[in-house]
CSV table of C-alpha atoms in Angstrom, one decimal:
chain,number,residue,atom,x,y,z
A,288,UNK,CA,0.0,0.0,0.0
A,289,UNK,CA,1.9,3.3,-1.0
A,290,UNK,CA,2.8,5.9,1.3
A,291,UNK,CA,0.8,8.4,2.1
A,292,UNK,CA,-2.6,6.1,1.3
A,293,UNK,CA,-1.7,3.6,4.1
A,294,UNK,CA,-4.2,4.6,6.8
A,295,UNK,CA,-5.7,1.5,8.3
A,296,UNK,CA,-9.5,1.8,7.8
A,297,UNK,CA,-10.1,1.2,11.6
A,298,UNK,CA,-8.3,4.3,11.8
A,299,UNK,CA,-10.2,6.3,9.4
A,300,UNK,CA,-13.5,5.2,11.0
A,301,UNK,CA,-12.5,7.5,13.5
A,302,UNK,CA,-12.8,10.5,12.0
A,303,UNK,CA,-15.4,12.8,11.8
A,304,UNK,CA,-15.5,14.8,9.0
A,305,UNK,CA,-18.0,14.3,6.2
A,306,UNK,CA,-15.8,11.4,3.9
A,307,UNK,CA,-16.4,9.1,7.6
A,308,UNK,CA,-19.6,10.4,8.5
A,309,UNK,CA,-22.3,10.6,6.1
A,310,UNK,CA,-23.0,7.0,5.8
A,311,UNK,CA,-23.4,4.2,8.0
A,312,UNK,CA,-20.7,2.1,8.4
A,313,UNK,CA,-21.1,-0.7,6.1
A,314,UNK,CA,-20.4,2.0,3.6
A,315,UNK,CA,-17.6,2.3,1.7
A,316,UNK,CA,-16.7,5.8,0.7
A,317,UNK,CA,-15.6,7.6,-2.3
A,318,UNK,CA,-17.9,10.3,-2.6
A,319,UNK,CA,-16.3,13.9,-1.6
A,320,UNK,CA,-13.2,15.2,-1.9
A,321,UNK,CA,-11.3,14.3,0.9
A,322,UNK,CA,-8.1,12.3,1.4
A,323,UNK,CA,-7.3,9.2,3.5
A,324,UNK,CA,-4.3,10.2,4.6
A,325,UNK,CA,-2.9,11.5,7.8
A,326,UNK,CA,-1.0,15.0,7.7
A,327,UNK,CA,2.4,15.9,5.9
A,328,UNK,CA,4.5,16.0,9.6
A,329,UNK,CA,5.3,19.9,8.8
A,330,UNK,CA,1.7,20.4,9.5
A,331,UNK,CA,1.0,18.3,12.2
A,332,UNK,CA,3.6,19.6,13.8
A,333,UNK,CA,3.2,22.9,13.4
A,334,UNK,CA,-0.5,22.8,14.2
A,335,UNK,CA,0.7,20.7,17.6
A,336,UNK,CA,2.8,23.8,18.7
A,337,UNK,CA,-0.2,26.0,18.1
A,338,UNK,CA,-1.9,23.9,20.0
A,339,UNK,CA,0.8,23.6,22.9
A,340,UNK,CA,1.3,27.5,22.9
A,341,UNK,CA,-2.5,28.1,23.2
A,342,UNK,CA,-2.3,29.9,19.7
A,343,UNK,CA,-5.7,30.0,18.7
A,344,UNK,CA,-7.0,33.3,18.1
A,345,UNK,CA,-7.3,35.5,15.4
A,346,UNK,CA,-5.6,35.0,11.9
A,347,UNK,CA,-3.6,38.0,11.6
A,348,UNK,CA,0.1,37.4,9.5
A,349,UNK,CA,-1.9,38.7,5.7
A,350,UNK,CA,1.4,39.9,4.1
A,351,UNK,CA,2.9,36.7,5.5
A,352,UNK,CA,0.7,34.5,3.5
A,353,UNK,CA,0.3,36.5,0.8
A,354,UNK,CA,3.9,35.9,0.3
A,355,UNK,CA,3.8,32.4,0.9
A,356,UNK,CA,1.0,31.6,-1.8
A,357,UNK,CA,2.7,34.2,-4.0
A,358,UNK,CA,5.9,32.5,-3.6
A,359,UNK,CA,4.3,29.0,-4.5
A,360,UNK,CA,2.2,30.1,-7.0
A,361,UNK,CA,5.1,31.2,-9.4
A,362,UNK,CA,5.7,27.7,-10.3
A,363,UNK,CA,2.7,27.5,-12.6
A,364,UNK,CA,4.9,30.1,-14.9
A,365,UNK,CA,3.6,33.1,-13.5
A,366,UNK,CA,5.4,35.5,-11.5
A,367,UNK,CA,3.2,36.0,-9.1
A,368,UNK,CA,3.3,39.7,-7.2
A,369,UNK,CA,2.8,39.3,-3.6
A,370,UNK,CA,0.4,42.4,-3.9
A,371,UNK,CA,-1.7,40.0,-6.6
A,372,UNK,CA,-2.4,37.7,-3.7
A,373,UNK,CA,-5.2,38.0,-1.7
A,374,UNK,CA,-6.3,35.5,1.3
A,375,UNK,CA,-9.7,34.2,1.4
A,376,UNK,CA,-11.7,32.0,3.6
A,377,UNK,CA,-12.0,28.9,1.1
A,378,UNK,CA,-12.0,28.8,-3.1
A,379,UNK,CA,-16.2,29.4,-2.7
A,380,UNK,CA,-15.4,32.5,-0.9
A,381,UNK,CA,-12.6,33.2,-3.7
A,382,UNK,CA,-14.9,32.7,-6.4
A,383,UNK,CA,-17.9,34.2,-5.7
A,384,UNK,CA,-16.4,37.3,-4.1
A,385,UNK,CA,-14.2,37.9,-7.1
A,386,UNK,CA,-17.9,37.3,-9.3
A,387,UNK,CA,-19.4,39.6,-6.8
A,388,UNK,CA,-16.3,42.5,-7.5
A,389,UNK,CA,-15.6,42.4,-10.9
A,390,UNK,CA,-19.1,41.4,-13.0
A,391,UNK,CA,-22.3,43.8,-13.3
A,392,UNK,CA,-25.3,42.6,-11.2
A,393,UNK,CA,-27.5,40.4,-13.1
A,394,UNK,CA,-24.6,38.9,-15.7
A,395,UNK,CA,-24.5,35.7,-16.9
A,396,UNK,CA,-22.0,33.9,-16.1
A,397,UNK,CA,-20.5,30.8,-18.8
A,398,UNK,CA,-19.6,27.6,-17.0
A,399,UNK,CA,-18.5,24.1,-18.3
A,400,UNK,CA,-20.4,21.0,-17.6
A,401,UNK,CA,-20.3,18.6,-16.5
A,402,UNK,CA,-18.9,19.9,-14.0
A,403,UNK,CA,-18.7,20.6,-10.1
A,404,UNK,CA,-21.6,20.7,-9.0
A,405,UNK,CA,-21.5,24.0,-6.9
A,406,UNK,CA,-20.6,26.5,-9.9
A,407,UNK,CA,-23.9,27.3,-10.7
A,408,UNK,CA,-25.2,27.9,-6.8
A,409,UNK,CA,-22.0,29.9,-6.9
A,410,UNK,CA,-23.1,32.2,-9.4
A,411,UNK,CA,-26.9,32.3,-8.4
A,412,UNK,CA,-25.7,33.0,-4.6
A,413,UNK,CA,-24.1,36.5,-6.2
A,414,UNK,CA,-27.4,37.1,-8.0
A,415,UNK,CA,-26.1,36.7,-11.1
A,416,UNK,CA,-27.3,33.9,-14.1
A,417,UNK,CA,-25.4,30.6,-14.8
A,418,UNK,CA,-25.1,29.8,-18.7
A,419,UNK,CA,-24.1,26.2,-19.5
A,420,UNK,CA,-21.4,25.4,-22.2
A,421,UNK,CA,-20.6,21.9,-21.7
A,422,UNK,CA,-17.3,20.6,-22.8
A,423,UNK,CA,-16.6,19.2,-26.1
A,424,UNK,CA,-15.9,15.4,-26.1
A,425,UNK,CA,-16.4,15.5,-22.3
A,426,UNK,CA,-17.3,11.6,-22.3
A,427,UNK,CA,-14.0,11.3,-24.9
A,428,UNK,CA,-10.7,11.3,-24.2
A,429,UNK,CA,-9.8,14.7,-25.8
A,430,UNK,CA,-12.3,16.6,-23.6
A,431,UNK,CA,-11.8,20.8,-24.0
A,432,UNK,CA,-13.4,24.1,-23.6
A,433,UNK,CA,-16.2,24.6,-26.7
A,434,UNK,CA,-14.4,27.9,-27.6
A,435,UNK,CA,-17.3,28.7,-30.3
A,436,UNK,CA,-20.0,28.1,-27.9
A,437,UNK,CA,-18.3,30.6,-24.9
A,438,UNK,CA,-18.2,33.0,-27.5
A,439,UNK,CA,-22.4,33.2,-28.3
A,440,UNK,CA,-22.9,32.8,-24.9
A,441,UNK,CA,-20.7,36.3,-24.4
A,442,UNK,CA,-22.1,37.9,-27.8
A,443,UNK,CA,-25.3,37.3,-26.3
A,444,UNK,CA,-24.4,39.4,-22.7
A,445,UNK,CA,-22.2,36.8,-20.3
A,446,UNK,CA,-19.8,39.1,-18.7
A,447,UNK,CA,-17.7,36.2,-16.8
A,448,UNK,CA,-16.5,32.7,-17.4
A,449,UNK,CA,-16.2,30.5,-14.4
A,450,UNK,CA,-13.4,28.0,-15.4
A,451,UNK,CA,-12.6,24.6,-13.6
A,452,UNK,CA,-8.7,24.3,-14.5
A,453,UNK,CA,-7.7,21.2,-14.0
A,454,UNK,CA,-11.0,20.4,-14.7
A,455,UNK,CA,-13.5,18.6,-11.7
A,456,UNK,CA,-14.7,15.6,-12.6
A,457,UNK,CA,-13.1,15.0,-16.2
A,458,UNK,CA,-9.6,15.4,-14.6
A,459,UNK,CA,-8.4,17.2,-17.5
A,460,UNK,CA,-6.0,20.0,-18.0
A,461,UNK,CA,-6.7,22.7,-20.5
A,462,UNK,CA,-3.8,23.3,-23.3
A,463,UNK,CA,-2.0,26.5,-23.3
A,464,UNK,CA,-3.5,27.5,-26.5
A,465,UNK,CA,-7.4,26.7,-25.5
A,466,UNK,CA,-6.6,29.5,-22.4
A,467,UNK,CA,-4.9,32.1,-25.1
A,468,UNK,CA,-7.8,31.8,-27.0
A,469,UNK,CA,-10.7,31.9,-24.0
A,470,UNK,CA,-8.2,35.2,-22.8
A,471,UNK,CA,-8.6,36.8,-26.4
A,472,UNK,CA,-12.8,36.6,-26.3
A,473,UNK,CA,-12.6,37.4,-22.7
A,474,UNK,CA,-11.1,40.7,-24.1
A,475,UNK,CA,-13.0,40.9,-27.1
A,476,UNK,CA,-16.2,41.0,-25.0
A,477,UNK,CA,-15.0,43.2,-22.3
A,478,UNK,CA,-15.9,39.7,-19.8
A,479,UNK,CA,-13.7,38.8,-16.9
A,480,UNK,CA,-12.3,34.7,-16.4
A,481,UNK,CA,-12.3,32.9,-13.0
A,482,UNK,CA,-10.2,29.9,-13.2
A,483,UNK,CA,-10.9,27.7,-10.0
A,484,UNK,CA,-7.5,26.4,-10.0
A,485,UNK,CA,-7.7,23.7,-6.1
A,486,UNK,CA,-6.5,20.8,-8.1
A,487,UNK,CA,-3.0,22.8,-9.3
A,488,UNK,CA,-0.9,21.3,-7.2
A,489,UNK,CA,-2.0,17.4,-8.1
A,490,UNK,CA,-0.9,17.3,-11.2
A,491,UNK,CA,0.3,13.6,-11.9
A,492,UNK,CA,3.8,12.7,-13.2
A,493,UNK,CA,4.5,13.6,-16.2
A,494,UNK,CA,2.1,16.3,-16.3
A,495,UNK,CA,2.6,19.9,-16.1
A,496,UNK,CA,0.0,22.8,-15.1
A,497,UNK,CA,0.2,26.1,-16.0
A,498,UNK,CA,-2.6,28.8,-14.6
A,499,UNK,CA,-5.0,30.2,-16.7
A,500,UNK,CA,-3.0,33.8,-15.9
A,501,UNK,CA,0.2,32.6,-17.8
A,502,UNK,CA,-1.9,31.4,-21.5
A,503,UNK,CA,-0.8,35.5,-22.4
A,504,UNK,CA,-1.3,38.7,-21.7
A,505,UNK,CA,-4.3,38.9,-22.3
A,506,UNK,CA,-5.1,35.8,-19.7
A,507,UNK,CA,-3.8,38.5,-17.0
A,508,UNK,CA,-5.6,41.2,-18.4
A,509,UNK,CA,-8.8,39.9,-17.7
A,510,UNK,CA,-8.4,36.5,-15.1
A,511,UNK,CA,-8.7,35.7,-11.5
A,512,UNK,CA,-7.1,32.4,-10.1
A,513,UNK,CA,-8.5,31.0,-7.1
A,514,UNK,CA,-6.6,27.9,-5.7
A,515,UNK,CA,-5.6,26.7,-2.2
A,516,UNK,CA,-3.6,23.9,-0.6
A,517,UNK,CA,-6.6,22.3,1.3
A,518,UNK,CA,-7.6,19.2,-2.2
A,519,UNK,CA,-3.5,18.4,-2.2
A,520,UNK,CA,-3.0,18.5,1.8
A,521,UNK,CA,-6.7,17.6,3.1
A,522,UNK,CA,-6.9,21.0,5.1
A,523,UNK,CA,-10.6,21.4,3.7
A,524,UNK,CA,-11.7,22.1,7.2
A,525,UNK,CA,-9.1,24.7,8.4
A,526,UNK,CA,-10.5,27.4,5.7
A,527,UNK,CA,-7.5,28.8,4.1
A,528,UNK,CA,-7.1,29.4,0.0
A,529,UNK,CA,-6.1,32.9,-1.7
A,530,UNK,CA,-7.0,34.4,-4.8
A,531,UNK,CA,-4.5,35.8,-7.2
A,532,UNK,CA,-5.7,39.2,-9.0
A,533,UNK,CA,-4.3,39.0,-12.8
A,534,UNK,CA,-5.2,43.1,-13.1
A,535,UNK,CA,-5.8,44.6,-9.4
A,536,UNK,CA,-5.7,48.5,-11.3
A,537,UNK,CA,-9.0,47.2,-12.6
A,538,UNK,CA,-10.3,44.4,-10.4
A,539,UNK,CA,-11.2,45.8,-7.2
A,540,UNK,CA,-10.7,42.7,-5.1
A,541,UNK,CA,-9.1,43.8,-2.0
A,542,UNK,CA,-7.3,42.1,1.1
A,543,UNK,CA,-9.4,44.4,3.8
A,544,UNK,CA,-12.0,43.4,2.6
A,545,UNK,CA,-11.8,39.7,2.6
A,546,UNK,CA,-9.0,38.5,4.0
A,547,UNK,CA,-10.2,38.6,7.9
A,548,UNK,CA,-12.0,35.6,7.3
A,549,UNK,CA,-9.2,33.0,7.0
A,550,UNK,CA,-8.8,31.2,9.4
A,551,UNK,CA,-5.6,31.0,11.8
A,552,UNK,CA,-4.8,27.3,11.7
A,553,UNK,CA,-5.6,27.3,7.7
A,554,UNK,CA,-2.8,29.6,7.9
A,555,UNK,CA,-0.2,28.3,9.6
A,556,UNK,CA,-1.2,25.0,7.8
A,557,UNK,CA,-1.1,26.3,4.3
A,558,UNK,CA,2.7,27.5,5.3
A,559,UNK,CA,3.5,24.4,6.2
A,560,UNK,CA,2.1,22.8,3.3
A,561,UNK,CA,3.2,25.1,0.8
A,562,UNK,CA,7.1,25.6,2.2
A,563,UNK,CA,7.7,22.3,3.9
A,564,UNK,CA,5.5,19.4,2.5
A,565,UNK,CA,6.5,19.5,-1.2
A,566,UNK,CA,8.6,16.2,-1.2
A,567,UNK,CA,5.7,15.3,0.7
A,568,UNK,CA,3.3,16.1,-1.7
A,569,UNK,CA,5.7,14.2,-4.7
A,570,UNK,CA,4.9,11.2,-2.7
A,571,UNK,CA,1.7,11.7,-2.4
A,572,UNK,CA,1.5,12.4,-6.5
A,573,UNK,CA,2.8,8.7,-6.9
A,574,UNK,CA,0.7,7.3,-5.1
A,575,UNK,CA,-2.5,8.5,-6.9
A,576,UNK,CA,-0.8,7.5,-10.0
A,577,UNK,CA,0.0,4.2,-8.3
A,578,UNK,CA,-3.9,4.3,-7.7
A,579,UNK,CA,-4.9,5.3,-11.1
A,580,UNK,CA,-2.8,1.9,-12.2
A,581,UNK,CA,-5.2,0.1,-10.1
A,582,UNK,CA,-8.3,1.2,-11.1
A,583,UNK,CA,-7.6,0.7,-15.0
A,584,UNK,CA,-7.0,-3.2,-13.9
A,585,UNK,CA,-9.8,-3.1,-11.8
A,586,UNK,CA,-12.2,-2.0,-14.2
A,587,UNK,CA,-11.1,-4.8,-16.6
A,588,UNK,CA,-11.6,-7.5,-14.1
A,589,UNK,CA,-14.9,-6.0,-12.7
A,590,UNK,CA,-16.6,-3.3,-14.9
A,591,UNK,CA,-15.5,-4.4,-18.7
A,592,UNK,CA,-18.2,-2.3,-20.0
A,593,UNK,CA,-17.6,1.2,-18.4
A,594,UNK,CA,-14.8,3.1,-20.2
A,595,UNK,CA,-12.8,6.0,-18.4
A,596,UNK,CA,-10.1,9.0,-19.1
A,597,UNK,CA,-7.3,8.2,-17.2
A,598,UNK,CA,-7.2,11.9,-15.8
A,599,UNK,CA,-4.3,14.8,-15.6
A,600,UNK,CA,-4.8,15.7,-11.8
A,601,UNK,CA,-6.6,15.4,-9.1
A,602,UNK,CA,-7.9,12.4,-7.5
A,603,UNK,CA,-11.0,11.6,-8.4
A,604,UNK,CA,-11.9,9.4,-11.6
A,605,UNK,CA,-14.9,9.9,-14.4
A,606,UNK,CA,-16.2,6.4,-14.9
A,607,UNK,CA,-18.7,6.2,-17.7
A,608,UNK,CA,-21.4,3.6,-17.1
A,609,UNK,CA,-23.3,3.9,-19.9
A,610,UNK,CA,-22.1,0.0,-21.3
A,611,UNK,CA,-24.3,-0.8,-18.1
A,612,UNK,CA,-27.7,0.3,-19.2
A,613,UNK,CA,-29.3,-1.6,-16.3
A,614,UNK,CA,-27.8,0.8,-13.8
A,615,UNK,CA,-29.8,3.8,-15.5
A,616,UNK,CA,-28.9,7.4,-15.6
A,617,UNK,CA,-27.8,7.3,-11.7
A,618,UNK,CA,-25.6,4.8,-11.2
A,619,UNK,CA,-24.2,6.1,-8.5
A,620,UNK,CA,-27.7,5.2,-6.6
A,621,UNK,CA,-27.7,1.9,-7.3
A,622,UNK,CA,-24.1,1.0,-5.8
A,623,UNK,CA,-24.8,2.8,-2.8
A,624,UNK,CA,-28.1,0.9,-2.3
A,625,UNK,CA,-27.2,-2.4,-3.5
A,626,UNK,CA,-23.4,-2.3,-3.4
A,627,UNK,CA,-23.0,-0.1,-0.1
A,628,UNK,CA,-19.8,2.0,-1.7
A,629,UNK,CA,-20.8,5.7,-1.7
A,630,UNK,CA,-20.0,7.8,-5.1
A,631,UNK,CA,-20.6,11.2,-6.3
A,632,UNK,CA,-23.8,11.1,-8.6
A,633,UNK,CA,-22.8,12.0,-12.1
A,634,UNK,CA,-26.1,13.8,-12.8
A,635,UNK,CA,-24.7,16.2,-10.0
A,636,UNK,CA,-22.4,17.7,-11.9
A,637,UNK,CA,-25.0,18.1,-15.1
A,638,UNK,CA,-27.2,16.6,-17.7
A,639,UNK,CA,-24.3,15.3,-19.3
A,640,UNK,CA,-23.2,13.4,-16.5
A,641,UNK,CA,-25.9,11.0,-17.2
A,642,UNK,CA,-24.8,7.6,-16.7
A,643,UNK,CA,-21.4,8.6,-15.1
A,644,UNK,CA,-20.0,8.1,-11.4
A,645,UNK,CA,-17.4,9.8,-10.5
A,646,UNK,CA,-15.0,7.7,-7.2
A,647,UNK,CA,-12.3,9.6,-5.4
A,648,UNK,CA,-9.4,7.4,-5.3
A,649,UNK,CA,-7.3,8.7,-2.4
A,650,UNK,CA,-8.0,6.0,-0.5
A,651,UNK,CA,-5.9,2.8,0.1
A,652,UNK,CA,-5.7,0.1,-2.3
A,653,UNK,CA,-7.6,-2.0,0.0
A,654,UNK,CA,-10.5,0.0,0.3
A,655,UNK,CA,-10.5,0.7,-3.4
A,656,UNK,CA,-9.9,-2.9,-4.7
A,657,UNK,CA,-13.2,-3.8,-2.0
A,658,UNK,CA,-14.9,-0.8,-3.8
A,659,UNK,CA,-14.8,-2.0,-7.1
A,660,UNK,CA,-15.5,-5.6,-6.3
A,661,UNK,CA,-18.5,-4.5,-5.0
A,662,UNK,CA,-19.9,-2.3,-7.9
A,663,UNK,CA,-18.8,-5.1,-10.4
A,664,UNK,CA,-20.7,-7.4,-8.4
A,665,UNK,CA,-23.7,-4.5,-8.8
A,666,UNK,CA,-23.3,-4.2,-12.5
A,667,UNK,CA,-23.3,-7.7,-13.5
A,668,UNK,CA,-26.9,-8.1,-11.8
A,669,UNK,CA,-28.3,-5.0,-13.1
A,670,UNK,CA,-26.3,-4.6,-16.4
């Protein structure tokens, strides 16, 4: 079992965050984005002497971690100004505040299903419309942004595209030349781009990421990147992510005005993440791609019919179940009732995810292997 995915499941059971306690026990689960994994030891132990020293009040160090992410964030082939950076409370926070700042009331607002499955509450929570332009060849493996189809949707008033980069669920990461071109008719139509960048730092080996703010200078002229370290760490629930302003002369998205709401062990958790955990997180790379290995002989042995892209980053997986008409358009329903392993609905994240599951496979290859036994088992007596 590879290192970091090699936390006992009577261990796990103990937690109680959402991944370990929205089903009963006899559930197996691979639903929400969460890791099985226990904390990169910079993190523990710098959350320990927090603890220890009674430092638990107010987040205050802004310029601190706005360096930090700044610092980190230059990888992705942008040099990223610390000024740029602004701290938020989590990437909802970063998105829709940044919507809320730099759109007209009332815009619609582009988005690319299928995809996760709280971009259009997002944009409806800001009081603005969400306008659906699914990906071409999402089920495929060439899945990308339907440039033509952005572009009616902005000649006929959207003021903003909300961009998943890597993409959530399809795993895929958008070419250089898809983001030049989305920047140019971002520019053309006087719109603004939101790339919701979590997964950035889970790229698999041999995969590289570059943000949306590095396609050209155009990108920069009108983008927002919003990315954190909580997906590659599992520090969901200490509410820490930043937001990196391509054009702060004309985006008015200010630190005073949102950075109080971070919160002070996300903080000094994100530091420790994003300065002392990296050959941590290479280890934690290979072992999804370890994963990834499993699951394509796992579906041969126990799901012949569904097909799959073997994804970019991230760690969950877009299994298409269509070969299995017998499971319906939900087939996520059907393993969770009859197979007792708990996945992410694919109509969730759209119409088009009709007939799709999607399973998060940070998880040990026990608990994965037991997974899929269980939905093969599930498909051959419905398929």
């Amino acid at each position: 079992m590879p290192f970091p995915l090699d936390v006992p499941e009577s261990e796990l059971r103990r937690r109680r965050s959402e991944k370990w306690r929205a089903y009963p026990e006899d559930v197996l689960p691979l639903f929400v984005a969460e890791t099985d994994v226990l904390l990169a030891p910079a993190i523990r132990d710098r959350l320990a002497a927090a603890v220890a020293d009674g430092d638990t009040g107010y987040f205050a160090e802004i310029e601190r971690l706005a360096g930090v992410c700044a610092r980190y964030y230059s990888r992705f082939g942008y040099d990223v100004p610390e000024d740029a950076v602004v701290p938020v409370n989590d990437v909802g926070v970063g998105v829709r505040e940044s919507l809320a700042r730099t759109v007209p009331a009332g815009s619609g607002v582009v988005y690319t299903p299928p995809v996760y499955m709280p971009f259009g509450p997002w944009i409806r929570r800001v009081g603005m419309t969400p306008v659906a332009v699914p990906l071409l060849d999402h089920d495929g493996e060439d899945p990308r942004l339907d440039l033509a189809g952005i572009e009616r949707a902005l000649a006929d008033g959207a003021r903003a595209v909300l961009l998943s980069h890597p993409h959530n669920p399809t795993g895929v990461v958008h070419s250089r030349a898809e983001l030049a071109e989305l920047a140019e008719l971002a520019v053309r139509y006087e719109a603004v781009v939101i790339s919701d960048e979590i997964w950035a730092p889970l790229t698999l080996p041999g995969v590289e990421f570059s943000s949306f703010l590095t396609a050209s200078d155009a990108a920069c002229e009108v983008g927002l990147a919003v990315s954190s370290a909580s997906k590659a760490f599992n520090l969901a629930g200490l509410k820490c992510a930043f937001v990196v302003n391509g054009n702060p002369e004309r985006f008015e998205v200010r630190r005073s005005a949102l950075s109080g709401a971070v919160g002070h062990f996300g903080a000094l958790a994100a530091e420790a993440a994003l300065v002392d955990s990296l050959d941590w997180l290479e280890q934690m790379r290979a072992a999804l791609a370890s994963n990834l290995d499993l699951i394509e002989k796992l579906l041969t042995e126990h799901l012949p019919l569904a097909r799959w892209r073997r994804p970019d980053a991230g760690f969950v997986a877009w299994i298409d179940l269509r070969g299995y008409p017998g499971l319906g358009n939900n087939p996520a329903k059907l393993f969770l009732d009859e197979g007792r392993v708990a996945l992410s609905p694919g109509p969730a994240f759209g119409s088009e995810g009709e007939g799709f599951a999607r399973v998060n496979f940070a998880c040990s290859e026990e608990l994965l292997t037991e997974a899929f036994v269980r939905m093969g088992r599930v498909a051959a007596e419905r398929g």
